[in-house]
Amino acid sequence: MGLTMTEFATSTAPADVVRRQYLASAAGDLAALRATLAPDVEWTEMAGFPLAGTYRTPDGVTANVMEQLGKEWDGWAAHDDTYVVDGGNVVVLARYTAVNKATGKRIDVRVAHHFVVRGGLIVRFEQFVDTALVRDAMVPDA
C-alpha cells in the first residue's frame, strides 16, 4: 500500500524527498524544488557538463542550474526510473531528454544521480553523465 498524496508530500523518507525534487523539476516548480534542498546544499554538475561546478544554497542551485538549462534547451527533463537507497544515500538512474535551442539537436542520454538526504532535505547531489553527448548537441553541424 503506497502513501497518500498528503503523506508523500510531507514524507522525510530519502527516496520520497528525491522523487519530489524530480516532480518539481518536471513541473517547472522551482519553489517546490528549492523546498527539497537543505540551506547548505552542495549540488555538483559533472566536469565536462555545460554547467559544471558545485552550487550552494537552494536559490544558487535553481538560478545556476535549472534556470540556465531552460535558457539553452527546450523541454529539458530528467526521467527518473530506478532508485537504489542505502540509508540517506539515494542513487537514481535516469535519462535526460531535451532539444538544444541553438542547434535544434536532440539529446536522449542516460544519467546517474547520487543524492544524500538528511533530516528530510537534500544536502548533497552529484551528477554522472556522458558529457560528450550533451556537448555534441550544442555544436552546430559544419
Short mmCIF file of N, CA and C in Angstrom, two decimals:
data_model
loop_
_atom_site.label_atom_id
_atom_site.label_comp_id
_atom_site.label_asym_id
_atom_site.label_seq_id
_atom_site.Cartn_x
_atom_site.Cartn_y
_atom_site.Cartn_z
N MET A 1 0.85 -1.18 0.00
CA MET A 1 0.00 0.00 0.00
C MET A 1 0.89 1.24 0.00
N GLY A 2 0.69 2.12 -0.96
CA GLY A 2 1.51 3.32 -1.10
C GLY A 2 1.05 4.45 -0.19
N LEU A 3 1.81 5.50 -0.21
CA LEU A 3 1.47 6.68 0.58
C LEU A 3 0.36 7.46 -0.11
N THR A 4 -0.46 8.14 0.67
CA THR A 4 -1.42 9.07 0.08
C THR A 4 -0.62 10.27 -0.43
N MET A 5 -1.23 11.11 -1.23
CA MET A 5 -0.54 12.30 -1.74
C MET A 5 -0.08 13.20 -0.59
N THR A 6 -0.91 13.34 0.43
CA THR A 6 -0.54 14.17 1.57
C THR A 6 0.65 13.58 2.31
N GLU A 7 0.63 12.26 2.51
CA GLU A 7 1.74 11.59 3.18
C GLU A 7 3.02 11.73 2.35
N PHE A 8 2.90 11.55 1.03
CA PHE A 8 4.06 11.66 0.15
C PHE A 8 4.63 13.09 0.20
N ALA A 9 3.76 14.08 0.22
CA ALA A 9 4.18 15.49 0.19
C ALA A 9 4.94 15.89 1.45
N THR A 10 4.75 15.18 2.53
CA THR A 10 5.41 15.53 3.79
C THR A 10 6.40 14.47 4.27
N SER A 11 6.52 13.38 3.52
CA SER A 11 7.42 12.30 3.92
C SER A 11 8.87 12.78 3.93
N THR A 12 9.60 12.37 4.98
CA THR A 12 11.03 12.69 5.04
C THR A 12 11.88 11.50 4.61
N ALA A 13 11.24 10.43 4.14
CA ALA A 13 11.99 9.27 3.64
C ALA A 13 12.86 9.74 2.47
N PRO A 14 14.15 9.39 2.48
CA PRO A 14 15.05 9.90 1.43
C PRO A 14 14.54 9.72 0.00
N ALA A 15 14.02 8.56 -0.36
CA ALA A 15 13.55 8.36 -1.74
C ALA A 15 12.36 9.27 -2.05
N ASP A 16 11.49 9.52 -1.09
CA ASP A 16 10.34 10.41 -1.32
C ASP A 16 10.79 11.85 -1.53
N VAL A 17 11.77 12.29 -0.75
CA VAL A 17 12.30 13.65 -0.89
C VAL A 17 12.90 13.82 -2.29
N VAL A 18 13.69 12.84 -2.72
CA VAL A 18 14.32 12.89 -4.04
C VAL A 18 13.26 12.87 -5.14
N ARG A 19 12.26 11.99 -4.99
CA ARG A 19 11.19 11.91 -6.01
C ARG A 19 10.46 13.25 -6.11
N ARG A 20 10.22 13.93 -4.98
CA ARG A 20 9.56 15.25 -5.03
C ARG A 20 10.41 16.25 -5.81
N GLN A 21 11.73 16.14 -5.69
CA GLN A 21 12.64 17.02 -6.43
C GLN A 21 12.46 16.80 -7.93
N TYR A 22 12.39 15.55 -8.38
CA TYR A 22 12.19 15.27 -9.81
C TYR A 22 10.83 15.78 -10.28
N LEU A 23 9.79 15.55 -9.49
CA LEU A 23 8.45 16.01 -9.88
C LEU A 23 8.39 17.53 -9.97
N ALA A 24 9.02 18.21 -9.02
CA ALA A 24 9.05 19.68 -9.04
C ALA A 24 9.80 20.17 -10.27
N SER A 25 10.91 19.53 -10.57
CA SER A 25 11.70 19.92 -11.74
C SER A 25 10.88 19.72 -13.01
N ALA A 26 10.23 18.57 -13.13
CA ALA A 26 9.43 18.28 -14.33
C ALA A 26 8.30 19.28 -14.50
N ALA A 27 7.74 19.75 -13.39
CA ALA A 27 6.63 20.70 -13.43
C ALA A 27 7.12 22.14 -13.60
N GLY A 28 8.44 22.35 -13.54
CA GLY A 28 8.98 23.70 -13.61
C GLY A 28 8.68 24.51 -12.37
N ASP A 29 8.41 23.82 -11.26
CA ASP A 29 8.08 24.48 -9.99
C ASP A 29 9.35 24.65 -9.16
N LEU A 30 10.07 25.74 -9.41
CA LEU A 30 11.36 25.92 -8.75
C LEU A 30 11.21 26.16 -7.25
N ALA A 31 10.10 26.74 -6.81
CA ALA A 31 9.88 26.92 -5.37
C ALA A 31 9.75 25.57 -4.69
N ALA A 32 9.00 24.65 -5.29
CA ALA A 32 8.85 23.30 -4.73
C ALA A 32 10.19 22.56 -4.78
N LEU A 33 10.96 22.77 -5.83
CA LEU A 33 12.26 22.13 -5.91
C LEU A 33 13.17 22.65 -4.80
N ARG A 34 13.20 23.99 -4.61
CA ARG A 34 14.03 24.56 -3.53
C ARG A 34 13.62 24.02 -2.17
N ALA A 35 12.34 23.70 -2.00
CA ALA A 35 11.85 23.20 -0.71
C ALA A 35 12.41 21.82 -0.38
N THR A 36 12.97 21.11 -1.37
CA THR A 36 13.58 19.80 -1.11
C THR A 36 15.05 19.92 -0.74
N LEU A 37 15.61 21.12 -0.86
CA LEU A 37 17.05 21.31 -0.68
C LEU A 37 17.38 21.93 0.68
N ALA A 38 18.44 21.43 1.30
CA ALA A 38 18.91 21.99 2.57
C ALA A 38 19.51 23.37 2.32
N PRO A 39 19.47 24.26 3.32
CA PRO A 39 20.05 25.59 3.16
C PRO A 39 21.52 25.55 2.75
N ASP A 40 22.26 24.51 3.21
CA ASP A 40 23.69 24.39 2.90
C ASP A 40 23.96 23.31 1.85
N VAL A 41 22.99 23.07 0.98
CA VAL A 41 23.12 22.05 -0.06
C VAL A 41 24.38 22.29 -0.90
N GLU A 42 25.01 21.19 -1.34
CA GLU A 42 26.11 21.23 -2.30
C GLU A 42 25.66 20.42 -3.51
N TRP A 43 25.49 21.07 -4.64
CA TRP A 43 24.93 20.47 -5.85
C TRP A 43 26.01 20.49 -6.93
N THR A 44 26.52 19.32 -7.31
CA THR A 44 27.64 19.25 -8.24
C THR A 44 27.22 18.70 -9.59
N GLU A 45 27.42 19.52 -10.61
CA GLU A 45 27.25 19.11 -12.00
C GLU A 45 28.62 18.65 -12.48
N MET A 46 28.66 17.53 -13.19
CA MET A 46 29.89 16.85 -13.54
C MET A 46 30.84 17.70 -14.40
N ALA A 47 32.14 17.54 -14.16
CA ALA A 47 33.15 18.17 -15.01
C ALA A 47 32.89 17.76 -16.45
N GLY A 48 32.96 18.72 -17.36
CA GLY A 48 32.69 18.45 -18.76
C GLY A 48 31.25 18.76 -19.15
N PHE A 49 30.35 18.80 -18.17
CA PHE A 49 28.95 19.17 -18.43
C PHE A 49 28.91 20.68 -18.65
N PRO A 50 28.01 21.19 -19.50
CA PRO A 50 28.00 22.63 -19.76
C PRO A 50 27.89 23.50 -18.50
N LEU A 51 27.26 23.02 -17.46
CA LEU A 51 27.10 23.81 -16.23
C LEU A 51 27.98 23.27 -15.11
N ALA A 52 29.12 22.67 -15.46
CA ALA A 52 29.99 22.03 -14.48
C ALA A 52 30.32 22.96 -13.32
N GLY A 53 30.30 22.37 -12.12
CA GLY A 53 30.65 23.12 -10.93
C GLY A 53 29.81 22.70 -9.76
N THR A 54 30.10 23.26 -8.60
CA THR A 54 29.34 22.98 -7.39
C THR A 54 28.63 24.25 -6.97
N TYR A 55 27.32 24.13 -6.79
CA TYR A 55 26.47 25.26 -6.44
C TYR A 55 25.94 25.06 -5.03
N ARG A 56 25.78 26.16 -4.32
CA ARG A 56 25.33 26.10 -2.93
C ARG A 56 24.09 26.96 -2.76
N THR A 57 23.31 26.63 -1.79
CA THR A 57 22.03 27.24 -1.41
C THR A 57 20.94 26.86 -2.42
N PRO A 58 19.72 26.72 -1.94
CA PRO A 58 18.62 26.39 -2.86
C PRO A 58 18.48 27.40 -4.00
N ASP A 59 18.59 28.70 -3.71
CA ASP A 59 18.49 29.71 -4.76
C ASP A 59 19.64 29.59 -5.75
N GLY A 60 20.84 29.32 -5.24
CA GLY A 60 22.01 29.16 -6.11
C GLY A 60 21.85 27.99 -7.06
N VAL A 61 21.28 26.89 -6.57
CA VAL A 61 21.09 25.71 -7.41
C VAL A 61 20.10 26.02 -8.53
N THR A 62 18.94 26.56 -8.19
CA THR A 62 17.93 26.77 -9.25
C THR A 62 18.37 27.87 -10.22
N ALA A 63 19.03 28.93 -9.73
CA ALA A 63 19.46 30.02 -10.61
C ALA A 63 20.56 29.57 -11.57
N ASN A 64 21.50 28.75 -11.06
CA ASN A 64 22.67 28.37 -11.85
C ASN A 64 22.53 27.07 -12.62
N VAL A 65 21.51 26.28 -12.29
CA VAL A 65 21.33 25.01 -12.99
C VAL A 65 20.00 25.01 -13.74
N MET A 66 18.89 24.91 -13.05
CA MET A 66 17.59 24.74 -13.71
C MET A 66 17.24 25.92 -14.62
N GLU A 67 17.46 27.14 -14.13
CA GLU A 67 17.11 28.31 -14.96
C GLU A 67 18.01 28.40 -16.18
N GLN A 68 19.30 28.02 -16.04
CA GLN A 68 20.22 28.06 -17.18
C GLN A 68 19.87 26.99 -18.20
N LEU A 69 19.50 25.79 -17.73
CA LEU A 69 19.09 24.74 -18.66
C LEU A 69 17.89 25.20 -19.48
N GLY A 70 16.96 25.89 -18.82
CA GLY A 70 15.77 26.38 -19.51
C GLY A 70 16.08 27.42 -20.58
N LYS A 71 17.19 28.15 -20.43
CA LYS A 71 17.57 29.16 -21.42
C LYS A 71 18.18 28.52 -22.66
N GLU A 72 18.86 27.38 -22.49
CA GLU A 72 19.60 26.78 -23.60
C GLU A 72 18.90 25.58 -24.24
N TRP A 73 17.90 25.02 -23.54
CA TRP A 73 17.27 23.78 -24.01
C TRP A 73 15.76 23.90 -23.96
N ASP A 74 15.10 23.30 -24.94
CA ASP A 74 13.64 23.17 -24.90
C ASP A 74 13.31 21.81 -24.31
N GLY A 75 12.38 21.81 -23.37
CA GLY A 75 11.86 20.55 -22.82
C GLY A 75 12.86 19.75 -22.02
N TRP A 76 13.85 20.41 -21.40
CA TRP A 76 14.83 19.66 -20.60
C TRP A 76 14.08 18.88 -19.52
N ALA A 77 14.32 17.58 -19.46
CA ALA A 77 13.66 16.75 -18.45
C ALA A 77 14.59 15.64 -18.01
N ALA A 78 14.51 15.33 -16.73
CA ALA A 78 15.21 14.18 -16.16
C ALA A 78 14.14 13.14 -15.82
N HIS A 79 14.18 12.03 -16.51
CA HIS A 79 13.20 10.96 -16.32
C HIS A 79 13.80 9.92 -15.38
N ASP A 80 13.38 9.94 -14.12
CA ASP A 80 13.91 9.01 -13.13
C ASP A 80 13.22 7.66 -13.27
N ASP A 81 14.02 6.57 -13.25
CA ASP A 81 13.38 5.26 -13.38
C ASP A 81 13.79 4.24 -12.33
N THR A 82 15.00 4.30 -11.83
CA THR A 82 15.44 3.29 -10.87
C THR A 82 16.07 3.97 -9.66
N TYR A 83 15.61 3.58 -8.47
CA TYR A 83 16.13 4.13 -7.23
C TYR A 83 16.85 3.04 -6.45
N VAL A 84 18.06 3.35 -5.99
CA VAL A 84 18.81 2.46 -5.11
C VAL A 84 19.05 3.25 -3.83
N VAL A 85 18.50 2.76 -2.73
CA VAL A 85 18.52 3.51 -1.47
C VAL A 85 19.31 2.75 -0.42
N ASP A 86 20.24 3.46 0.22
CA ASP A 86 21.01 2.91 1.33
C ASP A 86 21.08 4.00 2.39
N GLY A 87 20.17 3.92 3.36
CA GLY A 87 20.10 4.96 4.39
C GLY A 87 19.77 6.30 3.74
N GLY A 88 20.62 7.30 3.98
CA GLY A 88 20.40 8.63 3.40
C GLY A 88 20.94 8.79 2.00
N ASN A 89 21.56 7.73 1.47
CA ASN A 89 22.09 7.77 0.10
C ASN A 89 21.04 7.26 -0.86
N VAL A 90 20.75 8.06 -1.88
CA VAL A 90 19.79 7.66 -2.91
C VAL A 90 20.48 7.84 -4.26
N VAL A 91 20.65 6.73 -4.98
CA VAL A 91 21.20 6.78 -6.33
C VAL A 91 20.04 6.55 -7.29
N VAL A 92 19.91 7.45 -8.25
CA VAL A 92 18.82 7.36 -9.22
C VAL A 92 19.40 7.22 -10.61
N LEU A 93 18.94 6.20 -11.30
CA LEU A 93 19.27 6.04 -12.72
C LEU A 93 18.16 6.73 -13.49
N ALA A 94 18.55 7.53 -14.45
CA ALA A 94 17.57 8.35 -15.15
C ALA A 94 18.02 8.57 -16.58
N ARG A 95 17.26 9.43 -17.28
CA ARG A 95 17.55 9.77 -18.67
C ARG A 95 17.25 11.25 -18.84
N TYR A 96 18.14 11.98 -19.50
CA TYR A 96 17.87 13.36 -19.86
C TYR A 96 17.35 13.39 -21.29
N THR A 97 16.29 14.16 -21.51
CA THR A 97 15.84 14.44 -22.87
C THR A 97 15.65 15.94 -23.00
N ALA A 98 15.98 16.45 -24.18
CA ALA A 98 15.83 17.88 -24.46
C ALA A 98 16.22 18.13 -25.90
N VAL A 99 15.92 19.36 -26.36
CA VAL A 99 16.36 19.82 -27.67
C VAL A 99 17.12 21.12 -27.45
N ASN A 100 18.35 21.17 -27.99
CA ASN A 100 19.14 22.39 -27.84
C ASN A 100 18.54 23.50 -28.69
N LYS A 101 18.31 24.66 -28.07
CA LYS A 101 17.65 25.78 -28.76
C LYS A 101 18.50 26.32 -29.91
N ALA A 102 19.81 26.35 -29.75
CA ALA A 102 20.69 26.94 -30.77
C ALA A 102 20.87 26.04 -31.98
N THR A 103 20.94 24.72 -31.75
CA THR A 103 21.26 23.79 -32.86
C THR A 103 20.07 22.98 -33.33
N GLY A 104 19.02 22.87 -32.50
CA GLY A 104 17.89 22.01 -32.83
C GLY A 104 18.18 20.53 -32.63
N LYS A 105 19.37 20.22 -32.09
CA LYS A 105 19.74 18.81 -31.88
C LYS A 105 19.10 18.29 -30.59
N ARG A 106 18.68 17.03 -30.65
CA ARG A 106 18.01 16.37 -29.54
C ARG A 106 19.01 15.51 -28.76
N ILE A 107 18.83 15.48 -27.44
CA ILE A 107 19.60 14.53 -26.62
C ILE A 107 18.65 13.53 -25.98
N ASP A 108 19.17 12.35 -25.74
CA ASP A 108 18.48 11.28 -25.01
C ASP A 108 19.61 10.46 -24.40
N VAL A 109 20.04 10.86 -23.20
CA VAL A 109 21.23 10.26 -22.59
C VAL A 109 20.93 9.72 -21.20
N ARG A 110 21.61 8.62 -20.89
CA ARG A 110 21.49 8.03 -19.55
C ARG A 110 22.30 8.86 -18.57
N VAL A 111 21.83 8.85 -17.32
CA VAL A 111 22.49 9.62 -16.28
C VAL A 111 22.30 8.91 -14.94
N ALA A 112 23.25 9.10 -14.05
CA ALA A 112 23.09 8.62 -12.67
C ALA A 112 23.25 9.83 -11.76
N HIS A 113 22.39 9.91 -10.76
CA HIS A 113 22.43 10.99 -9.78
C HIS A 113 22.61 10.38 -8.40
N HIS A 114 23.52 10.94 -7.62
CA HIS A 114 23.70 10.49 -6.23
C HIS A 114 23.27 11.63 -5.32
N PHE A 115 22.24 11.37 -4.53
CA PHE A 115 21.74 12.32 -3.55
C PHE A 115 22.08 11.84 -2.15
N VAL A 116 22.36 12.78 -1.25
CA VAL A 116 22.46 12.48 0.17
C VAL A 116 21.36 13.30 0.85
N VAL A 117 20.49 12.60 1.58
CA VAL A 117 19.35 13.23 2.24
C VAL A 117 19.53 13.11 3.74
N ARG A 118 19.40 14.25 4.43
CA ARG A 118 19.43 14.26 5.90
C ARG A 118 18.31 15.14 6.41
N GLY A 119 17.60 14.66 7.41
CA GLY A 119 16.54 15.46 8.01
C GLY A 119 15.46 15.86 7.02
N GLY A 120 15.21 15.02 6.03
CA GLY A 120 14.15 15.29 5.06
C GLY A 120 14.53 16.30 3.98
N LEU A 121 15.83 16.63 3.86
CA LEU A 121 16.28 17.58 2.84
C LEU A 121 17.51 17.03 2.12
N ILE A 122 17.66 17.42 0.86
CA ILE A 122 18.82 17.02 0.07
C ILE A 122 19.99 17.92 0.49
N VAL A 123 21.06 17.28 0.99
CA VAL A 123 22.24 18.04 1.42
C VAL A 123 23.36 17.98 0.39
N ARG A 124 23.33 16.93 -0.46
CA ARG A 124 24.38 16.80 -1.46
C ARG A 124 23.82 16.12 -2.70
N PHE A 125 24.30 16.55 -3.86
CA PHE A 125 23.91 15.97 -5.14
C PHE A 125 25.16 15.89 -6.00
N GLU A 126 25.32 14.77 -6.70
CA GLU A 126 26.40 14.64 -7.67
C GLU A 126 25.85 13.96 -8.91
N GLN A 127 26.17 14.56 -10.06
CA GLN A 127 25.69 14.08 -11.35
C GLN A 127 26.77 13.27 -12.06
N PHE A 128 26.37 12.19 -12.71
CA PHE A 128 27.24 11.40 -13.57
C PHE A 128 26.53 11.26 -14.91
N VAL A 129 27.16 11.73 -16.00
CA VAL A 129 26.50 11.72 -17.31
C VAL A 129 27.57 11.67 -18.40
N ASP A 130 27.19 11.15 -19.56
CA ASP A 130 28.08 11.19 -20.72
C ASP A 130 28.08 12.62 -21.25
N THR A 131 29.01 13.41 -20.75
CA THR A 131 29.01 14.85 -21.08
C THR A 131 29.26 15.10 -22.56
N ALA A 132 29.98 14.21 -23.23
CA ALA A 132 30.27 14.41 -24.65
C ALA A 132 28.99 14.42 -25.48
N LEU A 133 28.03 13.56 -25.15
CA LEU A 133 26.77 13.52 -25.89
C LEU A 133 26.00 14.83 -25.72
N VAL A 134 26.04 15.40 -24.52
CA VAL A 134 25.35 16.66 -24.27
C VAL A 134 26.05 17.79 -25.02
N ARG A 135 27.37 17.83 -24.95
CA ARG A 135 28.12 18.90 -25.61
C ARG A 135 27.99 18.80 -27.13
N ASP A 136 27.97 17.58 -27.66
CA ASP A 136 27.83 17.41 -29.11
C ASP A 136 26.54 18.03 -29.62
N ALA A 137 25.49 17.97 -28.82
CA ALA A 137 24.20 18.53 -29.22
C ALA A 137 24.23 20.06 -29.23
N MET A 138 25.24 20.63 -28.60
CA MET A 138 25.35 22.08 -28.52
C MET A 138 26.22 22.66 -29.64
N VAL A 139 26.84 21.78 -30.44
CA VAL A 139 27.74 22.22 -31.51
C VAL A 139 27.01 22.13 -32.84
N PRO A 140 26.91 23.24 -33.56
CA PRO A 140 26.24 23.20 -34.86
C PRO A 140 26.98 22.30 -35.84
N ASP A 141 26.25 21.68 -36.74
CA ASP A 141 26.87 20.88 -37.80
C ASP A 141 27.64 21.81 -38.74
N ALA A 142 28.76 21.32 -39.23
CA ALA A 142 29.58 22.14 -40.12
C ALA A 142 28.92 22.36 -41.47
#
